[in-house]
Structures are given as C-alpha cells and as structure tokens.
C-alpha cells in the first residue's frame, strides 16, 4: 500500500500542500555511506523551481531544501532521510475564485468527490508543487546509482514535443538540452517554440508536451517479472506525475504498427559485448533491462488553469463558468523534465536493490 | 513488494510456466459471500483460450479451471481462492531450436541475464500463457464489482488498431465486438483485417495491435493520490501484460497536442447529475475517477517468434541467426483483449476496496 | 516493505535521530473529515515526555508538535499528515564516551555492524526518542477510532511489574493509573515501587518492567488471518518498541500451563449479547477480535546505559570497559506505557480499515 | 498488505482449507540456481505430519508435496514456486456436531462474526493444517540459507514445557530432540511427559506447550529498524501460528526482572572474534542480529477441541453446550516445533535478502 509512498526498497513518502507551511519527503531504504549534502539535492531542485523564465509560473520559490535526519558527518547512515522545503510565495487570495468552483480538467472536482473536503488553495495536495519532493528524492537516487553503477550511469530528460510542435531527437546532447528554457534537444526549433509558447500564453490558453527521458549505463537484469516489471513500474511512476496521460517505452504506441521483423531488435556480439541493431524495446524485454539505453516518453496534458472562460459547476451543484487568473505555467510539461528524470532514477535504483536482494 | 502478486487489497498471485504441469493463481482479499463457481471463471477463460480461430496459435488448451479453496457452498468465504489450470498440449520438442539461442525482441535474453537460468520451453514464465491466470482473477473481480456497484458496471475491450489498420471506435457495441475473431468494434473493417492478418501470417511475419478497454458505471472517488492514483495503477497493470509498450488514458499521448480549452472537459449539471461535454481525461482527474467512463488503451508489439530469419546471438556469446517455427499467434494483441478487461477490473475493485477503507 | 513505516492502511513513517534537529512522522491513509488540531496530539505527547518526575531521564524536552500538512480548517483532508517535533535539549558532549565504545545490551554494536556508520549521539536513530513520533501517530488513531467506533472505545495502559515487584491488576482504574508517576494500577504498591526505583537509581543500575495495555469497545471481526492476524500485528507492534523482549496476548506464556477446559473461555448469551466467562484469549481468537476486551502485555528490559562498569569492546575490536553517565531513565519501561497505548490504537485502526475494505 | 502472504522479499502465500481438495503455497522471491527437489521439502513435512505417534491426531495424511512450478532441471529459476499437498483423510461427518455450535476458545466464533460464513469442516481455513504449507516454505528457506550462509547455519526447535512440566534446556542436542515424539531436549523428562500426556488425553482434556527455536550461524547485521526489526518480524511470525499466545526473544518476559547489569550481555574480543558472556538478548539488539545464537520461544495454548463438556452458544444466538469428539491433538504444541523452525528460517532469509539489498 502506498498512497503517498513511492518505491519498494528505495522508498520515498511525500507530504505537503501547495499553500501549507512546507512540503517535504522522507526517503527510506537508502544505502548507508553515500556522500550526501544539501547541495547535492539543491542543484536538481533548482532545475525544477518556478519563476526561472517567462515560460513558467511567476510564483517565486527559492525551494531551499533542508536535511533533517538520516545523515551523519556528510554521509547517509541507512536511516530515514527527512527533507523539508518551506513554502514562501503563497498568495492564497488568488484562489478565492476557485474556492467553490471546479476547474474543468482539474482534480478540484474529484478530490471533493472523494474526500468531501479539499484544501483549495493552489490545488492543495493535487498541486504540481508536490513534484519538488520527488526531485529531491531523485537527486539522492542518482547519488546512490552513481556510486553503485559508476560514472557511466546518466539520466537525461528533454521536451520532444511542445503542443503541436515536435522536434528532431536524433541529436541528444545534454548541453543543448539544459541550456534552453524548454529542455529542447533540437537547437533549430528553440526560436519557433519560444514564439509559439508566447502566443499560447498571450491567448490565455495553454499547451501540452511530450517529455522523453533516457538512462544510459543501466546494467542488464533489472526488473522483476511479472508484476514488478521494470517497464510496468516506470509506467506507474510516470503516470503518477501531475497531468500525465500517456506513457511509452521505446517505440511505445507506435510499435503496434511495426512488422515483427522490424520491431525485433536484432543482436550481435562484438568485442565480447552484446550489441543491438535498433532499440524499439527501449532497453526493456520481458520487463527486464537488456543493457541498452532505457527510453521512456510521456505526454503532459495542457494546464487546466487557463484564462479562457469555461463552463463548469460549483460545489453546490449549480452551473456556472470559470476564468482562472493567477500565476500558472502555460506549459506545465516543461517543468516535468526534472521530475521525469527523478522518477526514472528512483525506479532504477529500486530495481537495482531488488536485483541485489534476489540475485546476489 | 510484489514480483508475482498484483493488487493491494484485492490481490492475486500467479504462478506457472508455459510447459510445466499447470499454471494457476491465488486470489487474496476477496470479499466473502459472493456467489462463485467454476463456470463464472470459465466463460472469461474461454474468451482468451488459444486455438479458437485461424488467427491465433494452434496450441490446443481446454483451459479448464478448478477452484481448490476459498469457496463453500457456492459462495466465497473471504479466505484465499486457489485456482489451477492444467497444461495439456505441450510440445516441448518444438523448442529445441531456442534452447540456446535468444529470439530478438523476446525475454529469452533478459531472463537469462537476470537469473542465469531459464525454462526455455515455450518461453517458460515469460509466456503469455500466464495471462490465463489474470483472466481468471479478473472474472472474480467482475463478480464482486457486479455485486458491490450493481448492473450498471461493465467492462468491455476491443482491438482498435490491427498492425497498420485502424478502425472507427465511435460505434462501441459489445455484441459486434464479441462476435468477430478480432474483437473489432467496426463491422466495416472486419473483412479487411482478416485479409491483412492472413497475409501477415503467410509471409512469416507478425503484427502489433492497439487494444482499448472501457469501464462504465465506475463511481467517482476511486483512486488514491499520489502514488496509487487510479491511472498510475492502470498504467502499471497494462504495461505488465506481455508485449505491451505504451499506455494511454483518455486522449493519452495525443493530449500533448490539444489546447488547454479543448482538453479540459467542460462540466454541467442536468437532472441533478454531473455531466461532461467530452472525455479527454478518460474518466480520471488527479488520479481519481470522475464518474465518467474509464477509457484506457495500450499497444501490443508484434509477436517476436517469427519465421522470418533474424540475426541474434546464442547463450555462449556467439553470433548466429534464428527462424522460429512452431505455433505462434501472428498477432498476440488479439488475445490481449480479455486480459486488458481483467486487469482493469482488478484495478477498479482494488480501488473500490481502498476507497471503502479510507472513506467509509 | 516498511523499514520505518508502520501499518498497512493507516500508516505512519517516522524519522529523526535523538540529537538531530528534529524528529517527526508522516501519517498516511488517515480518513478525511476528522477533527484534529495540535492539542489533540500534544496531550498524549505530554504523557510520554521526559523530565516529568525524578523517575525518568532529566533531559528537558517540551516535545511541542507542529502539524505541517494534511489538515484544513481543523479537519483532516485524507492527505498525508506531517508532524514535526524539534529537539531542544541536546547535550552531545555527553556522548563522547560512547563514540567508539559499544554499550553492552545496546544497539550501538549492531547498528555499526549493519551500516558501518552510526550517529552515536544519544543513540541516534536507535534512541527511544523515536517513540514520541509513535505517540503522535497514536493520538490521531485514537481520534479516528473515537469517531468510527464511538465513545465506548478506550485504550488504557499501565505498568504491572516494576523490576522484581509485581502488583494487583484486578483494579484497573484509569484515574489511579494516570495519577502516579509509574502508571501503577495498584495504589497499595506505589510507595514501595518508589522506594525500590530510587534504590535502583542510586546504585547506578536500572530495572525492567511489564506493561499491560487494554482496549475496551473493540468490535468483533477485526483481524485478517493468516498473516495479518490481529495478535500477530500487535506482537509485531509491541516488539518494535525499544527494549521490548516479550509479548503476551491474554494469558500469554502462561497459557501453556492451563488445561484445555480452563483455557477455553466459555460463552453464553444474555440480553441478546454474547458473553464470556473468562478472557484467557485476551479478546482474540484465530487472529480475529471476539468483542471481548483486548489485553496485551509486554516486557521491557532494563536500560542498558548504566553507571555500573561493564566489560565491552570498542569499534576497533579492542577489549575495554564502559561506565555510562549522562541522563538516562532508570526504568525506561515507565515511559513505554503511552507508546504501548499508541501502538495498540494504530493496529486496531489499521484493522478496522482493513475490515471495512474486505467486509463492508 | 498480506492477509495470506508472509514475508517481504522471500514471500510465501498459503491457501487451502482442512477439508477442501488440497492445500498449498506459492513461494515468491526465491533466489535462482538453488538445488531443489520434492524430497528436500518432504523431509520437513514428514516431521510435522499427523498420525506419527499416539500423542498426535490420528488423522492419516501422507502430506506428499508436489512442485508445480519454479524449478527447471532440479534448480530454482527465480520464478514463483507453487507447491500442492492433496488432502486425503477427510472425515467431514465428524464435524456435523460443530456445524452450528462454536467451540469455546476456537476461531469458529470469530470467523463467523467476521465473514458471515465459514467452512466448518475441520476448522476450514483456521485449521492447523495450514501450517504444512509453512513447513514447505521453510524447507526452501533453509536450502537457500544453507547456500548463502553455509553449513554453520542451523535451526533447531524443541518443546521446553509440556503443560505443567518443564525441562532442562542446558542440553540442546539435536539428536536427542529429534529422537523422541515430544521433541524434548531433556532425556530425563521423556518418560514423565509421556505419562502426563497420556493422562491428559485419557481425561478428555488437552494441554499447552512452550516451544523454543534456536538459530546458529546467523551473521550480524540482519534486521531493519524500526518497523522491520528482526525480533518484531519474528514475533509476528510466531504469533501467526495457530494457538500461539506469547512470544519471547532471549530472556523474554523474564528480562523485566533482571537488573541492568545482569541483563546487558558483556562483550569481549578473542581470536579476532566478538564474544558475549551471556545471551539475554537472544541474539538481537536494537532489532538487528548480533551474531549470537538467535533464541525464540513461544507458548501454544491447549487444544480447544476437547471431549470435556463446555458451555457455549450456537450461531443462532442460543445457549447450548458442546463436547468435541473426533481426531484431535491432545497437545497441538508438539507439532508446532517444525512450524516454528520453518517460520524462523523464513524470517531470517527475508532479512538476509533485505540486508543484501540495502547494504551490499
């Protein structure tokens, strides 16, 4: 059971609401003797934090993380690591408008139906602010993976489609990806994306995105069939991110259209290493990593808090309409990039630990 | 932890290999006092069983299920329900060919890498034969849902894309779907699909498919944010099915291309009931069911056991090639339809029980 | 998996070290719409907090709890409740002595063997200070049980043996129990216990205790055979408390010496209610509550941090001896009373939720 | 969640009723490449099976186990191992008497209260027959531990108290223990126990027992504080065995009466090995194994199916009385010895795997 806990052996539990005093998470099952300080986590949080460009929400959050437990003398001790991030820039008055109305396409309605109560300020628990806690957990997972697997391990995410605009993913250069505000891997598209997103924002609308995350250096053998398959756990992880509606592994939905022979990634041995001629499988066969690059992509739907007027109902069951002002990301998908990286890292570490348990 | 167990409160554990003496599953957490006999399960198994048309594998399996525990006087008792299905038509000699060679695109390679040993006969544990056990568990889940929710509850799956050929899903008539060997909802396409699949088979190749599963009558409020979101658990469930590479909820991957206003499903109240103008969300918002129809689709890659010759390696690390004869589905996606229905049913029941626990 | 998480449906995760900045816990799965403020939790914490009499450690901790998430407008929202208690009176210098030496009978040695690193200040994670977080979680469990079961529900714990001195448990009056510093139910023994404990303390030694916890008003039917039996989960809960070495349900270890007829609690119907002539079962049969009072007792070993000189080894594998000064409880068992009450409450709530899930 | 599943990484799920067609279990998480055949399991089952002496039930069960999955070529493959034991000697007519009446001290009443239905034949799911499945799982755990830890690993259980008669446990010789029908470690008591038990039986009564289980060769470091402590999991395991009412680790309940200095097991280094002067801790400190022998004891209450007449009620809420004839163990505790050994083995293996995961 795991309402707010993710993972099996490397587990994190997140807590906190968008406009409460703080958010945070507790990481359990982290191996001991890993070097860890706040800066290791902060640098990943900085990649996700809002207000960094005109393309994301203007809420200003330093997102400074504090380690409250689980380390001693700069090293993990194997005991739970508690992290806290204080909320700073909360303008609850912005939300008077949605106190009683449900935003179409938003969790407002379903939280109310489920619990009979909801913290409406900024979306409360359903806010994407929760993902900061995931990024923090992911930063720790990366540190552990770096130590256990070595330097060849690397996770990189990018936006490969911004609304209606795709891009070329053949170039996959981390430097390019991380030097533009869209995490776009294709230099030639950046200007166009910028124009497009500004026009979306100006029109009071929003747009979706596709994020792709790749992990290099993953050893073969990770994944626990049948119901903890690596791809099954990745799908669960990605679909748990706010606003995600689809997940692909390798060729994903497109594999339905491939022929048997083009889909099957042929293998050959060279220099005592196993090689593959293609990677439709996205590095996973039968739920177990093959040693190829892990390739995952997921779709983030457009932000549902938009200025365009929409018909809806209120909590008293009356018809009404809504216009959502305030500070919102025109494309929340952009800030999902570090979240996807974090979630993939956590799943991989979890499976590395599971593999050690059963197979070593 | 759940290598071979699925679910949290309604749980099933499957066991068995393709060419061992039997396969089976143990269902735990089933509510008591539900009418249940073998025929309730058998009728779903019959929908999945092989050898029913020329479009599926010619392996002949009666797939007769036997209840070994957990019922008394025709009713469930709340104790674990053990089901067994004996394997009958095993031609292990068919598999001498793949004893030492890895089929490209198959789990052969990764199981060997993970465990250092594998039952190569018919794919062993990685065989889609395991899904019979899921269908059996799903049949029980449906019985419970039928009692707890009532007759309005209904799960129906169909093939909506066969290889390169799509179809019109606007007509969604259970009778049509279940009266053709492809579970195709679009009458006008059946002939074409038949021709296409026969040509695929004749050429020694295989093709993929997209399966869509819809659940009517699901009450709002099911789903446990953040890490047991209903969609997150559905994604995990579907991705755990053999050969699945992508999962969509509602508009899925396409939601990336929608504008904020077209994506957000507007709401209105009529006759004291909440209505939605569209269903891009696939019935799930913030990980919680909204009361709309649940819509899930997933892609099944082409069967990797094909007659076309493919380059590969053997377990001694030598380059070789492989041609897989024997009895294989040219499109394993077709038989995934009842499996998708079963998995969705199990997830929904699991969440219904979780909802009762926390909220009632 | 649950290294630092307790419970299945009502779950709490604790974190923090004795001499870190804070300790805390995250409660997940709490039903929504339960009235809850900090004072509800504080009053239980006050019962456990140190420095309240000369019979407990002189460490001064206000143990003020702060709710960081999960409530809105004074009610629970169904989302995780994060609680924090700052550490205040930390005298790390007291622990220079045990930095490199292992206290016999203490977790010092085993934590070091397991993790290769330990926060030696005040026992770090192995400190009984962690139990404050359990008491906080238990306070919430009691609130929920009070609402779900009603006022007849009541959990009361007492010390029934202090070192070599027992007492009469036939009088079980909550007022008496909570009005003496030993939680002793037998007025006539208090003076003697006081004298005894002062002499133990003066001699630089310590003593153990037996704690008994009783729950009234528990409905029949709670408990999930076979491996989540109510008594099995209670045993696990109590044995997880620091220094506990034995757990009894009802007649416990003594039941081995009873005859079949005296052990079996005869039943009779009166006024349409089921009654029992005795309660050797401690309210649990076959792992399921019978409706009788739940009776649990557990033994707490003597504090291992004592002034008396003991032979031991240091972390370099050298023989040495140790004398532990500083602020320690001469009988840590006394402060285990509210912890036992909390753990029993959490287990009962957990099973109430599980029962609702499967049986309602 | 684990109603009928035990363990975290090495998990087994049991199923079956006393008078159904069969009982069985599914073992998941077993490491691959362990030699395993049916005989490895059978020899432990033979130790538990009924009808072996006049001191146990006269039900005749061969208890022949069959492996249905999870091995290939005599070795485990890492996939689930399904075991089945057919029920043979079922005399359901014996149970007409208890169809509507509840045996005092038995689970009859609480199963009915919980589920509203019960398989009354032979106790149904609450029958001690379920423990055969645990013994089977334990046999596999021992094989794995033997390979992972080596030959120094050994688990031995004995009866140390039979009703009112104790024995000397200073001699702990496996040969003696396993060569008498009581698993008594003290040769000098066997005759007396025999006389006593025959008189108990003759009088139509029953008696309880205390079982002690010891594990040698357990490495230090096993155990996952705080809520998967080794002793906490052992307590849960033992308390889950039918009729168990109390569990001790090391000095157990008696530790309450020890002084701090006599309780703390002093340590010293000799020949580069850590030694302890005593073992009050039963090999566990802070929930983690210390490298000393693990010592666990538990009390089994007297069989509640006795010929002596007892007052009770029936399921219609009427007062009545009951006399239970049929085939029952006069002391069910005797056959709990192999069950205790099995459960301890499973817990230890589970923790060995958990330790590998986090710490290696």
PDB file of C-alpha atoms in Angstrom, chain D residues 43-50 52 63 128-133 135 183 335-336 338-339:
ATOM      1  CA  UNK D  43      11.590 -34.480   4.835  1.00  0.00           C
ATOM      2  CA  UNK D  44      10.467 -31.404   6.760  1.00  0.00           C
ATOM      3  CA  UNK D  45       6.812 -32.163   6.082  1.00  0.00           C
ATOM      4  CA  UNK D  46       7.306 -35.651   7.430  1.00  0.00           C
ATOM      5  CA  UNK D  47       8.418 -34.150  10.728  1.00  0.00           C
ATOM      6  CA  UNK D  48       5.134 -32.273  11.055  1.00  0.00           C
ATOM      7  CA  UNK D  49       2.689 -34.728   9.580  1.00  0.00           C
ATOM      8  CA  UNK D  50      -0.050 -36.126  11.786  1.00  0.00           C
ATOM      9  CA  UNK D  52       3.034 -40.466  13.678  1.00  0.00           C
ATOM     10  CA  UNK D  63       1.302 -34.984   3.107  1.00  0.00           C
ATOM     11  CA  UNK D 128      -3.574 -26.028  11.892  1.00  0.00           C
ATOM     12  CA  UNK D 129      -3.396 -27.999   8.680  1.00  0.00           C
ATOM     13  CA  UNK D 130      -2.414 -24.681   7.058  1.00  0.00           C
ATOM     14  CA  UNK D 131       0.926 -24.939   8.817  1.00  0.00           C
ATOM     15  CA  UNK D 132       2.006 -27.757   6.489  1.00  0.00           C
ATOM     16  CA  UNK D 133       2.321 -25.098   3.791  1.00  0.00           C
ATOM     17  CA  UNK D 135       6.792 -26.013   6.729  1.00  0.00           C
ATOM     18  CA  UNK D 183      10.924 -33.009  20.592  1.00  0.00           C
ATOM     19  CA  UNK D 335       3.582 -30.398  16.069  1.00  0.00           C
ATOM     20  CA  UNK D 336       4.317 -26.673  16.258  1.00  0.00           C
ATOM     21  CA  UNK D 338       8.741 -27.797  12.797  1.00  0.00           C
ATOM     22  CA  UNK D 339       6.407 -24.874  12.173  1.00  0.00           C
TER      23      UNK D 339
END
